[in-house]
Coordinates of C-alpha atoms in Angstrom, one line a residue:
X1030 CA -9.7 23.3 -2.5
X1031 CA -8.5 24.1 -6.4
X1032 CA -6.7 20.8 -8.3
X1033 CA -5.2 22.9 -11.0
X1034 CA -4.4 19.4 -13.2
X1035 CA -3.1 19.0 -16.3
X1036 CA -1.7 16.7 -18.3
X1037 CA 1.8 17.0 -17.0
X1038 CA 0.5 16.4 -13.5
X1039 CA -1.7 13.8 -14.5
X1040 CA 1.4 11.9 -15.9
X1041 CA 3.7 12.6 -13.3
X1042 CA 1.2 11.3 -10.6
X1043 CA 0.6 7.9 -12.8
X1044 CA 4.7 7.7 -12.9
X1045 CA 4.9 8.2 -9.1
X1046 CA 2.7 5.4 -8.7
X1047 CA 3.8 3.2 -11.1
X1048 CA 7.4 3.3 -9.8
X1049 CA 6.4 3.0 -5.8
X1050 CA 4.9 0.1 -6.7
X1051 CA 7.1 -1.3 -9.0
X1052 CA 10.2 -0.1 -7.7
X1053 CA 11.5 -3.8 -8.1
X1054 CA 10.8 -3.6 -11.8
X1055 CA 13.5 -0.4 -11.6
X1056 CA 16.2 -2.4 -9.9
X1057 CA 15.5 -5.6 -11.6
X1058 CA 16.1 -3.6 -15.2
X1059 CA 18.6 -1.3 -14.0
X1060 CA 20.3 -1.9 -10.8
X1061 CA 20.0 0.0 -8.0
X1062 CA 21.4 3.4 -8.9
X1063 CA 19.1 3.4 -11.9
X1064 CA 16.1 2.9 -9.9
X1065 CA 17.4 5.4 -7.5
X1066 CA 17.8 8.1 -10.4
X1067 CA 14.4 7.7 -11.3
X1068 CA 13.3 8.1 -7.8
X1069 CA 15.2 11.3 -7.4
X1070 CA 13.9 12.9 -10.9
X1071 CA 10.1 11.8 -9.7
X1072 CA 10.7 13.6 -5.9
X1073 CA 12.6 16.8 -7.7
X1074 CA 9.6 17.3 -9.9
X1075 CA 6.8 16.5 -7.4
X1076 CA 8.8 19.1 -5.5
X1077 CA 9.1 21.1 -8.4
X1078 CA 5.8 21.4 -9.4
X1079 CA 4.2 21.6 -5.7
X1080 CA 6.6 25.2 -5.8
X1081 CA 5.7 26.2 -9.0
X1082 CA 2.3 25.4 -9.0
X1083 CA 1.9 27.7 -5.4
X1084 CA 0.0 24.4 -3.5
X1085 CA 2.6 23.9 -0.3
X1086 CA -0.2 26.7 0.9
X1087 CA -2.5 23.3 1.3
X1088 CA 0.0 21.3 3.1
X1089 CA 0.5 23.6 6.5
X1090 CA 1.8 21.6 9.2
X1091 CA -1.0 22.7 11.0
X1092 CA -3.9 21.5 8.1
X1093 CA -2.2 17.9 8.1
X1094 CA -3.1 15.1 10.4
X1095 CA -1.1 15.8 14.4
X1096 CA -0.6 11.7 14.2
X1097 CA 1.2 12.2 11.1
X1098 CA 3.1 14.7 12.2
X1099 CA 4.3 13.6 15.5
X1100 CA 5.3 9.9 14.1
X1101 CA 7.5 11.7 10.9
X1102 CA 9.0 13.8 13.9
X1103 CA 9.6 10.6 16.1
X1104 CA 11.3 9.6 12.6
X1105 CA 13.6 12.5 13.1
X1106 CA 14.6 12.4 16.2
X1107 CA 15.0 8.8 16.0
X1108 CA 18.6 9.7 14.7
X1109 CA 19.6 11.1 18.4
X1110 CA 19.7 7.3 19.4
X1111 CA 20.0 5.4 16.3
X1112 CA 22.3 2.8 16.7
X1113 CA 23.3 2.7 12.9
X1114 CA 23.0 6.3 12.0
X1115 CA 24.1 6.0 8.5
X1116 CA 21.4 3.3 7.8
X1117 CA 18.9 5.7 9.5
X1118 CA 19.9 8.5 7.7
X1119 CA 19.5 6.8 4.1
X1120 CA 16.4 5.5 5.7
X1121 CA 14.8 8.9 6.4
X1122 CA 15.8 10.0 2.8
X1123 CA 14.0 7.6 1.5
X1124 CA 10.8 8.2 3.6
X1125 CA 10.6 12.0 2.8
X1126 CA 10.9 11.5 -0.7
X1127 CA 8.2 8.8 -0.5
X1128 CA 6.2 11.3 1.8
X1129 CA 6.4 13.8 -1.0
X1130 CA 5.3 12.3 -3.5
X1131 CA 2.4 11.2 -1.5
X1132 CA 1.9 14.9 -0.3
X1133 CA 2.1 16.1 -4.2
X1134 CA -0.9 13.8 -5.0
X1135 CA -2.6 15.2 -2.3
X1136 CA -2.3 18.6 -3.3
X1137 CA -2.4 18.2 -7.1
X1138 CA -5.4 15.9 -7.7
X1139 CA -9.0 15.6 -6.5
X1140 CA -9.9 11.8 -5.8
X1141 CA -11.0 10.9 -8.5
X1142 CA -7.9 12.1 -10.3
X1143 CA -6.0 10.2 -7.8
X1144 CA -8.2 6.7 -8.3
X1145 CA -7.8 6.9 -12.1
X1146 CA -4.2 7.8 -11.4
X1147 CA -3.3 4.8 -9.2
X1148 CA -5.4 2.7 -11.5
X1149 CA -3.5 3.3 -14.9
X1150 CA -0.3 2.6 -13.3
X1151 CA -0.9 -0.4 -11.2
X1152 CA -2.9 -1.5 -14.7
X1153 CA 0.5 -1.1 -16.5
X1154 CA 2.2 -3.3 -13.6
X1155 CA -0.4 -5.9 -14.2
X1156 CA -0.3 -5.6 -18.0
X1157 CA 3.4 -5.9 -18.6
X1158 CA 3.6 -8.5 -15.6
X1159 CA 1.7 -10.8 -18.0
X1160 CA 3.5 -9.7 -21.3
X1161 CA 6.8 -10.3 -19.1
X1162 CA 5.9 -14.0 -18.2
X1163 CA 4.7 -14.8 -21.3
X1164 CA 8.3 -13.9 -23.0
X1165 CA 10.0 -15.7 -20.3
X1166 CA 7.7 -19.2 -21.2
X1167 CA 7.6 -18.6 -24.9
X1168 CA 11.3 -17.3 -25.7
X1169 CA 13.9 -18.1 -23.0
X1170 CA 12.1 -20.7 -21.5
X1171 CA 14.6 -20.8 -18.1
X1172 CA 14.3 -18.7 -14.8
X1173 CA 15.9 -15.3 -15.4
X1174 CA 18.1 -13.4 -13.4
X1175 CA 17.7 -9.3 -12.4
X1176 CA 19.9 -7.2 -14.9
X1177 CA 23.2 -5.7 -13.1
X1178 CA 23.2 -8.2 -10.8
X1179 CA 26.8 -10.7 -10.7
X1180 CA 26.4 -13.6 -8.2
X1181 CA 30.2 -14.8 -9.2
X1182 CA 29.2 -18.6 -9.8
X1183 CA 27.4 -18.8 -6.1
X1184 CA 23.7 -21.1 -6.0
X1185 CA 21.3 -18.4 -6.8
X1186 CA 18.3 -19.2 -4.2
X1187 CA 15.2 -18.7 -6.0
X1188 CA 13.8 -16.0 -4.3
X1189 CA 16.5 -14.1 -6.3
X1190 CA 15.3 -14.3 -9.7
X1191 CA 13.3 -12.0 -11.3
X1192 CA 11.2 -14.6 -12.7
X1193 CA 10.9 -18.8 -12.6
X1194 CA 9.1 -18.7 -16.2
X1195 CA 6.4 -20.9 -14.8
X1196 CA 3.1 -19.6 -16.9
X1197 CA 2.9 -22.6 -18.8
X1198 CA 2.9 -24.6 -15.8
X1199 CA 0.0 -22.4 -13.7
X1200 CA 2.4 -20.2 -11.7
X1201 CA 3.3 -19.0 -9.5
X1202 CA 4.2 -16.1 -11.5
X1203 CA 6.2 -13.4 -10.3
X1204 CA 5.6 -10.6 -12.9
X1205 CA 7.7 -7.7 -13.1
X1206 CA 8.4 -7.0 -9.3
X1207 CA 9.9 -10.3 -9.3
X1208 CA 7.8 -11.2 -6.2
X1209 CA 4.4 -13.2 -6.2
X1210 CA 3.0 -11.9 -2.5
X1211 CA 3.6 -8.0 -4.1
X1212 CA 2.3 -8.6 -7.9
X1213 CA -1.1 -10.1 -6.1
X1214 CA -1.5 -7.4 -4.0
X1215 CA -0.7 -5.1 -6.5
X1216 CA -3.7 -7.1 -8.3
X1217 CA -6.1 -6.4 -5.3
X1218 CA -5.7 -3.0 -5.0
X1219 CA -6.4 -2.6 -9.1
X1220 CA -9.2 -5.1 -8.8
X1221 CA -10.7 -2.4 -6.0
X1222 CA -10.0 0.7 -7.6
X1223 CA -11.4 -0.8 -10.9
X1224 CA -15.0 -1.8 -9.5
X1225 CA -15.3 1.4 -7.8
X1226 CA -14.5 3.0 -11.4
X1227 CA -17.0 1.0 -12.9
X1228 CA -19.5 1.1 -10.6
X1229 CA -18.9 5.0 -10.8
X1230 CA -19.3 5.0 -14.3
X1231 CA -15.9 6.5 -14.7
X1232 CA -14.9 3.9 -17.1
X1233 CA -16.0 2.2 -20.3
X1234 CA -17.4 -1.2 -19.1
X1235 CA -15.9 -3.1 -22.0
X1236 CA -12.3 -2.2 -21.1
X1237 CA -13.3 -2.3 -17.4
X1238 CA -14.5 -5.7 -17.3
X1239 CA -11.2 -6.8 -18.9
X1240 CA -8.8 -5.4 -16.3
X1241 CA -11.1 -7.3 -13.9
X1242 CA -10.2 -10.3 -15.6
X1243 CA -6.9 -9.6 -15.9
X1244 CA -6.7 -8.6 -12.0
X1245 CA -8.3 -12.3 -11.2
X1246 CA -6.2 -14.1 -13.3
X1247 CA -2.6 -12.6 -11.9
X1248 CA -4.3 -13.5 -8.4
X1249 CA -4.8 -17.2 -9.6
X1250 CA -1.7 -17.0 -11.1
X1251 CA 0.6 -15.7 -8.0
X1252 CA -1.7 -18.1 -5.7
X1253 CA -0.5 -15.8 -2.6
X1254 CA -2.4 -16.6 0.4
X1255 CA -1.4 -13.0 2.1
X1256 CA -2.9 -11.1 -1.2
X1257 CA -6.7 -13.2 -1.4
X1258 CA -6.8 -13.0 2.6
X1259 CA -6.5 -9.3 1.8
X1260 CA -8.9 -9.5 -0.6
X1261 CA -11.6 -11.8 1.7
X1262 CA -11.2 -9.0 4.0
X1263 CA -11.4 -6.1 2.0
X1264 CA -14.4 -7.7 0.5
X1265 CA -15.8 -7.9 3.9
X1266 CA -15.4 -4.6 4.4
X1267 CA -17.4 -3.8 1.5
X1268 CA -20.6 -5.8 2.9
X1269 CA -20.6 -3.4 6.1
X1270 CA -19.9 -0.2 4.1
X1271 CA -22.6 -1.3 1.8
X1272 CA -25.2 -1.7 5.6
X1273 CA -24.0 1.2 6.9
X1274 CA -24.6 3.7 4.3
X1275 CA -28.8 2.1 4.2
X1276 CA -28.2 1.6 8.5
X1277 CA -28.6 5.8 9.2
X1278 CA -26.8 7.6 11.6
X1279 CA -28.7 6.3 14.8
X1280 CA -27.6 2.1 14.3
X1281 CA -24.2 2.8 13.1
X1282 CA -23.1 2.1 16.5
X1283 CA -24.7 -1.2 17.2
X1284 CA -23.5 -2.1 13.2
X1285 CA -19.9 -1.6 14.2
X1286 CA -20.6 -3.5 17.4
X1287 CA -21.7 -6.4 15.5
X1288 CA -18.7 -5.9 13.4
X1289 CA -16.5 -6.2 16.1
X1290 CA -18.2 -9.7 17.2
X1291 CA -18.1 -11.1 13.8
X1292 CA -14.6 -10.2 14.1
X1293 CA -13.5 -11.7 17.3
X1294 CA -15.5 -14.9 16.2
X1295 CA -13.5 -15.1 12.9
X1296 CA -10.4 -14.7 15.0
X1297 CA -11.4 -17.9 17.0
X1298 CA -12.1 -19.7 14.5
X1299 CA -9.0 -18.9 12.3
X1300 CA -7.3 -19.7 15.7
X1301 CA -9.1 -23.2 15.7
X1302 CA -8.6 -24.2 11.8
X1303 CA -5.1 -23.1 11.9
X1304 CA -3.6 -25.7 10.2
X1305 CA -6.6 -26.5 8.0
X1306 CA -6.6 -22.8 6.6
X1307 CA -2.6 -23.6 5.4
X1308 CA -3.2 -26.4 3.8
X1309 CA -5.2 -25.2 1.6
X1310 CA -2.9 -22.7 0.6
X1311 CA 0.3 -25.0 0.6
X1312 CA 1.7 -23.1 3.6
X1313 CA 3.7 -24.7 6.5
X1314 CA 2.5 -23.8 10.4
X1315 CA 5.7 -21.1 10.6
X1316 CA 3.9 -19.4 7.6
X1317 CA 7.0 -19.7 5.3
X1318 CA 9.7 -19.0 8.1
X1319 CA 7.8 -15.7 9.0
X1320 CA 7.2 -17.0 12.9
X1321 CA 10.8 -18.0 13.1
X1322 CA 11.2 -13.9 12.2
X1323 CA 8.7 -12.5 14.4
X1324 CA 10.2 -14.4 17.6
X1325 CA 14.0 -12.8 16.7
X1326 CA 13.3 -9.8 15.8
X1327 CA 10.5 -9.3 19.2
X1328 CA 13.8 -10.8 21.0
X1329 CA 15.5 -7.5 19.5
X1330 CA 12.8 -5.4 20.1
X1331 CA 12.6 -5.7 23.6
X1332 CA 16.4 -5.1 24.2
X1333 CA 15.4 -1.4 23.8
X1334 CA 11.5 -1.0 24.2
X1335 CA 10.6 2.5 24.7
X1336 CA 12.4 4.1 21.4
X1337 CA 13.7 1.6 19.4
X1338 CA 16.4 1.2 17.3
X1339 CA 16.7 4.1 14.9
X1340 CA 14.3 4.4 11.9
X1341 CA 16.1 2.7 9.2
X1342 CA 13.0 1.8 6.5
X1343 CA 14.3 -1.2 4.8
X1344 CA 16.7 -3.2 7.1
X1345 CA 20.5 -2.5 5.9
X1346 CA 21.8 -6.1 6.0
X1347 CA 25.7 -4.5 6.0
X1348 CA 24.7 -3.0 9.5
X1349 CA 24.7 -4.5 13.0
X1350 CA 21.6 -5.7 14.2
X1351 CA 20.2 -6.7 10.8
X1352 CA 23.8 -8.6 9.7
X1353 CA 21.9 -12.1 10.1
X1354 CA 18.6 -11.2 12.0
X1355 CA 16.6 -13.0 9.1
X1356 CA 17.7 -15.4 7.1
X1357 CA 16.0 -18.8 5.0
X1358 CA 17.3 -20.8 2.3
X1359 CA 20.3 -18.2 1.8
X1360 CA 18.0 -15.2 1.5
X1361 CA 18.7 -12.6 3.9
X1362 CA 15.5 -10.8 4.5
X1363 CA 15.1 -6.7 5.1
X1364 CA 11.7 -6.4 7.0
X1365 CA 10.1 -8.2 10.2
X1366 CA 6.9 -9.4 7.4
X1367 CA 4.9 -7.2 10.1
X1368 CA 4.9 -3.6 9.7
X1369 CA 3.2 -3.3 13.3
X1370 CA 6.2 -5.0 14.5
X1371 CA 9.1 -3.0 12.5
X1372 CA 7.9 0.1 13.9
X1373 CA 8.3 -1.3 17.1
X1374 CA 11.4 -3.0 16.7
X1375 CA 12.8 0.9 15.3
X1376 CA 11.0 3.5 17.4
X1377 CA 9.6 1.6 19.7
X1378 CA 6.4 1.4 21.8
X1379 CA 6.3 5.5 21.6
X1380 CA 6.2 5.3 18.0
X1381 CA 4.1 1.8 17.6
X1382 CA 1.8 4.2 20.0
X1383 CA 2.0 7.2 17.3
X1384 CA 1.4 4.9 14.4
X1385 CA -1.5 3.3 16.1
X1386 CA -3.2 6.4 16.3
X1387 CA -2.2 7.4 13.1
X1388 CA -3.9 4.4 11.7
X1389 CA -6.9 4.6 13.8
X1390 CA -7.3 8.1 13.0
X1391 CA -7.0 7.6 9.1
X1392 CA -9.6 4.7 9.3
X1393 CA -12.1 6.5 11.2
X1394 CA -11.6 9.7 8.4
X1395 CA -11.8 6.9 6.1
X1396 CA -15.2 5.2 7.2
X1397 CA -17.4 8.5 7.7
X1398 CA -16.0 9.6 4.0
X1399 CA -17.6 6.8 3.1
X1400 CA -21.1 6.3 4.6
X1401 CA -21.5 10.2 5.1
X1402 CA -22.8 12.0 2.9
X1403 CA -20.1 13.8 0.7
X1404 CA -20.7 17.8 1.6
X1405 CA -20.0 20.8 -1.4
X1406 CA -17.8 23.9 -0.4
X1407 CA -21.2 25.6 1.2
X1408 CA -22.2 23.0 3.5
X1409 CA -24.7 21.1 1.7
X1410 CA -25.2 17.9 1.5
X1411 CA -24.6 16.3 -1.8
X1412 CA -25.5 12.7 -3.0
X1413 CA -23.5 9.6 -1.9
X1414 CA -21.0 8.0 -4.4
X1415 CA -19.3 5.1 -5.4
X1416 CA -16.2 6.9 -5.6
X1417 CA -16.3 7.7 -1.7
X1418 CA -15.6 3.9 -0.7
X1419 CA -12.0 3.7 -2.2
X1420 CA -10.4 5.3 0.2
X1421 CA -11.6 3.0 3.3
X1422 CA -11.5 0.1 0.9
X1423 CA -7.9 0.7 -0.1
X1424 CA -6.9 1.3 3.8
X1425 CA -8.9 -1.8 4.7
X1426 CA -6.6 -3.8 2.3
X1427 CA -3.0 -2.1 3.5
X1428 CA -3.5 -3.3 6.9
X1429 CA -4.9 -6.4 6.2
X1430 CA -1.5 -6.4 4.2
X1431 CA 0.5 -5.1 7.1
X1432 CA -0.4 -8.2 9.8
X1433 CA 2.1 -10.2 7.7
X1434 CA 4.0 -8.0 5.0
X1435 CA 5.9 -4.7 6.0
X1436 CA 5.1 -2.6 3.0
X1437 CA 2.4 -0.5 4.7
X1438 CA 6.4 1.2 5.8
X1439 CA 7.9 1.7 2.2
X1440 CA 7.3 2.5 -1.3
X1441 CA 3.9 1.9 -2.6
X1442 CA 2.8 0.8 0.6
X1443 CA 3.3 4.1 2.8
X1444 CA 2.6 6.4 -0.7
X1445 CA -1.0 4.7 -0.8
X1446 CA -1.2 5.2 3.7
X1447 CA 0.0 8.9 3.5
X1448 CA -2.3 9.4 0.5
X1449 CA -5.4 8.5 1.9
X1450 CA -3.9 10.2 6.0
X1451 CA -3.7 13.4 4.5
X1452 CA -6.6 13.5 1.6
X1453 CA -9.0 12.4 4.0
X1454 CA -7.9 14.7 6.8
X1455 CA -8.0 18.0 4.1
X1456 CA -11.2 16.9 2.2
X1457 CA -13.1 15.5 5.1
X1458 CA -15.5 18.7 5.2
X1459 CA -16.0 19.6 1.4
X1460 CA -15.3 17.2 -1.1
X1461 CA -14.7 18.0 -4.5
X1462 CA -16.3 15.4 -6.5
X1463 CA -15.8 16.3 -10.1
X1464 CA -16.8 13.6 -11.5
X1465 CA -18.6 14.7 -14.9
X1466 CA -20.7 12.2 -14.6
X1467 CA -24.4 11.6 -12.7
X1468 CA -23.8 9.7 -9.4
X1469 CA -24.8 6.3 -10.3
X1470 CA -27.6 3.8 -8.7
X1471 CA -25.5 0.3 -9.2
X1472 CA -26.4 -1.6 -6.3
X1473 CA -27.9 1.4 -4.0
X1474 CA -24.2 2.0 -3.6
X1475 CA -25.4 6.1 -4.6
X1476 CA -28.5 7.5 -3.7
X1477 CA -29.6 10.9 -3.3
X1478 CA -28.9 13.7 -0.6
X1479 CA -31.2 13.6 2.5
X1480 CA -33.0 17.4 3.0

């Protein structure tokens, strides 16, 4: 498969990150229809470019991964029994122009290309998150508000501002999303896509090492429990990546067996240290109201079980059922914080079914990317890389994400899902690597074809 990259591409694909996963940085600065005219301009010349550029020819229906397909159809057709269809038809705009973005990275860059892509930008969210909260402490010194945004003398609840200028006093800082749980995540997914850089030898180690520091110290900063369990996990991952790829072919099996123990042990014993685990975080038993969320919107759910409600995204809190569904401390809430159970509560158990598999199927892709080795466009085998973990690792951190946040459905969240769905499904058999560099022996994490 031809990338035919440039710089234009290059920068559009950096933008498209960037503003998935800082689209609050877009409505905190200018208001909703701002952020929503740079949304449209980025989707008009992804599409633009996908035309001109002649690569739709890689994205056939037929090419892409059936899970994929069948759950964006279920989207669709969702709108036959929506019970809000106006919310679900905003919804499903907002979807496909996430979607194709995420399909224009996919056709336009190789992975590597993508990697350094995503890392520039969520680099840029990190850097100007710091530079933000540093003008807050040092020049205005009080919580600030979201541009455009009047609240006519009412008690702002301080979820709502955009930040709580608290640097000085060790966080939790907020950055420029104006939320602590997405900046650290934001932070873990750099910190990931960093190392494997590094590790690559994609990037100068100076610089690199830097960024690392800068990716640890937002995380200490935001202190967000969701965001280092992510990490722990992700981490985790990582250790049995690292024992498959030296495990061969014939114990890969027994590895993932043991996997699956270790698992169901950690489960029982998070079970039985419950409380113990929170505290150390600062978190109450109902994990911040979130358990008070997941029991209404499950009783919801199950008033129409098989399809759902009708796709909607992001809940529309001017539409019945969401009017009032979620609501803490005056703030009105527009996702179940569990994208496993918004996708039931709006398609269903057909479409928690499709997504399922679609996540299954991606991880699977994901893993034998990773411990295989990488093949060239003749069939042979070529040596195992760094680069090759990212996508698994980056997966592995979405749905560790997804138990508790429902981003893995919206902006950055589904970009980074449907990236690594579809790359992995059109690059599983020959890779391109272009890498210009020497595969690396850092760690054993490379090591040379077997003949």
């Amino acid at each position: 498969m031809r990338y035919p990259t440039d710089a234009v591409i290059r920068s559009l694909a950096v933008l498209v990150f960037f503003t998935a996963f800082g689209a609050d940085l877009w409505r905190s600065l200018l208001g909703w229809w701002g952020y929503l005219a740079v949304a449209a301009v980025l989707t008009a010349a992804s599409a633009v470019l996908l035309t001109r550029r002649r690569l739709w020819g890689a994205l056939h229906p037929r090419r892409l991964p059936r899970t994929f397909v069948l759950f964006a159809l279920l989207l669709v057709l969702s709108l036959a029994w929506s019970f809000y269809p106006g919310a679900t038809v905003l919804g499903l705009l907002a979807q496909a122009a996430t979607t194709l973005c995420a399909l224009f990275l996919v056709a336009a860059l190789s992975w590597p290309q993508i990697v350094a892509a995503a890392s520039t930008a969520l680099n840029w969210i990190l850097g100007l998150s710091l530079l933000f909260e540093l003008v807050v402490a040092v020049f205005v010194r009080q919580p600030v508000l979201p541009f455009f945004t009047d609240y006519a003398g009412r008690k702002v609840p301080d979820a709502f501002y955009w930040s709580q200028g608290l640097l000085f006093e060790g966080g939790p800082v907020q950055g420029v999303v104006g939320n602590r749980n997405l900046l650290a995540f934001v932070a873990v997914l750099a910190l990931v896509l960093i190392l494997v850089q590094l590790a690559q030898g994609l990037r100068r180690r100076g610089p690199a090492l830097a960024w690392v520091v800068v990716a640890v110290g937002t995380l200490a900063l935001t202190r967000s429990a969701t965001a280092i369990a992510a990490l722990v996990i992700t981490a985790g991952m990582l250790g049995v990546l690292l024992v498959a790829r030296r495990a061969g072919p014939g114990r890969r099996t027994w590895l993932l067996a043991g996997v699956a123990a270790v698992v169901a042990l950690s489960i029982v014993g998070v079970s039985t240290f419950w409380s113990q685990i929170l505290g150390l975080f600062g978190k109450s038993d109902d994990l911040t109201g979130r358990v008070d969320i997941w029991r209404s919107v499950s009783e919801l759910a199950a008033q129409r079980p098989a399809f759902g409600w009708g796709w909607i995204s992001y809940w529309a809190p001017w539409v019945e059922p969401f009017d009032g569904l979620a609501e803490r401390k005056g703030v009105v809430y527009l996702q179940a914080h569990d994208a496993w159970l918004d996708v039931y509560l709006q398609v269903g158990i057909v479409g928690l079914v499709l997504f399922a598999m679609l996540a299954v199927g991606t991880f699977y892709r994901s893993w034998w990317f990773a411990v295989d080795h990488p093949l060239d466009a003749g069939g042979r085998a070529l040596p195992r890389v760094v680069l090759t973990l990212a996508p698994i690792l980056l997966l592995t951190a979405l749905l560790a994400q997804s138990v508790v946040e429902s981003r893995l459905l919206v902006e950055g969240g589904w970009l980074l899902f449907v990236v690594i769905a579809v790359k992995t499904k059109l690059d599983l058999g020959a890779v391109a690597q272009d890498l210009g560099t020497e595969p690396p022996r850092l760690l054993g994490l490379a090591e040379p074809a077997r003949r």
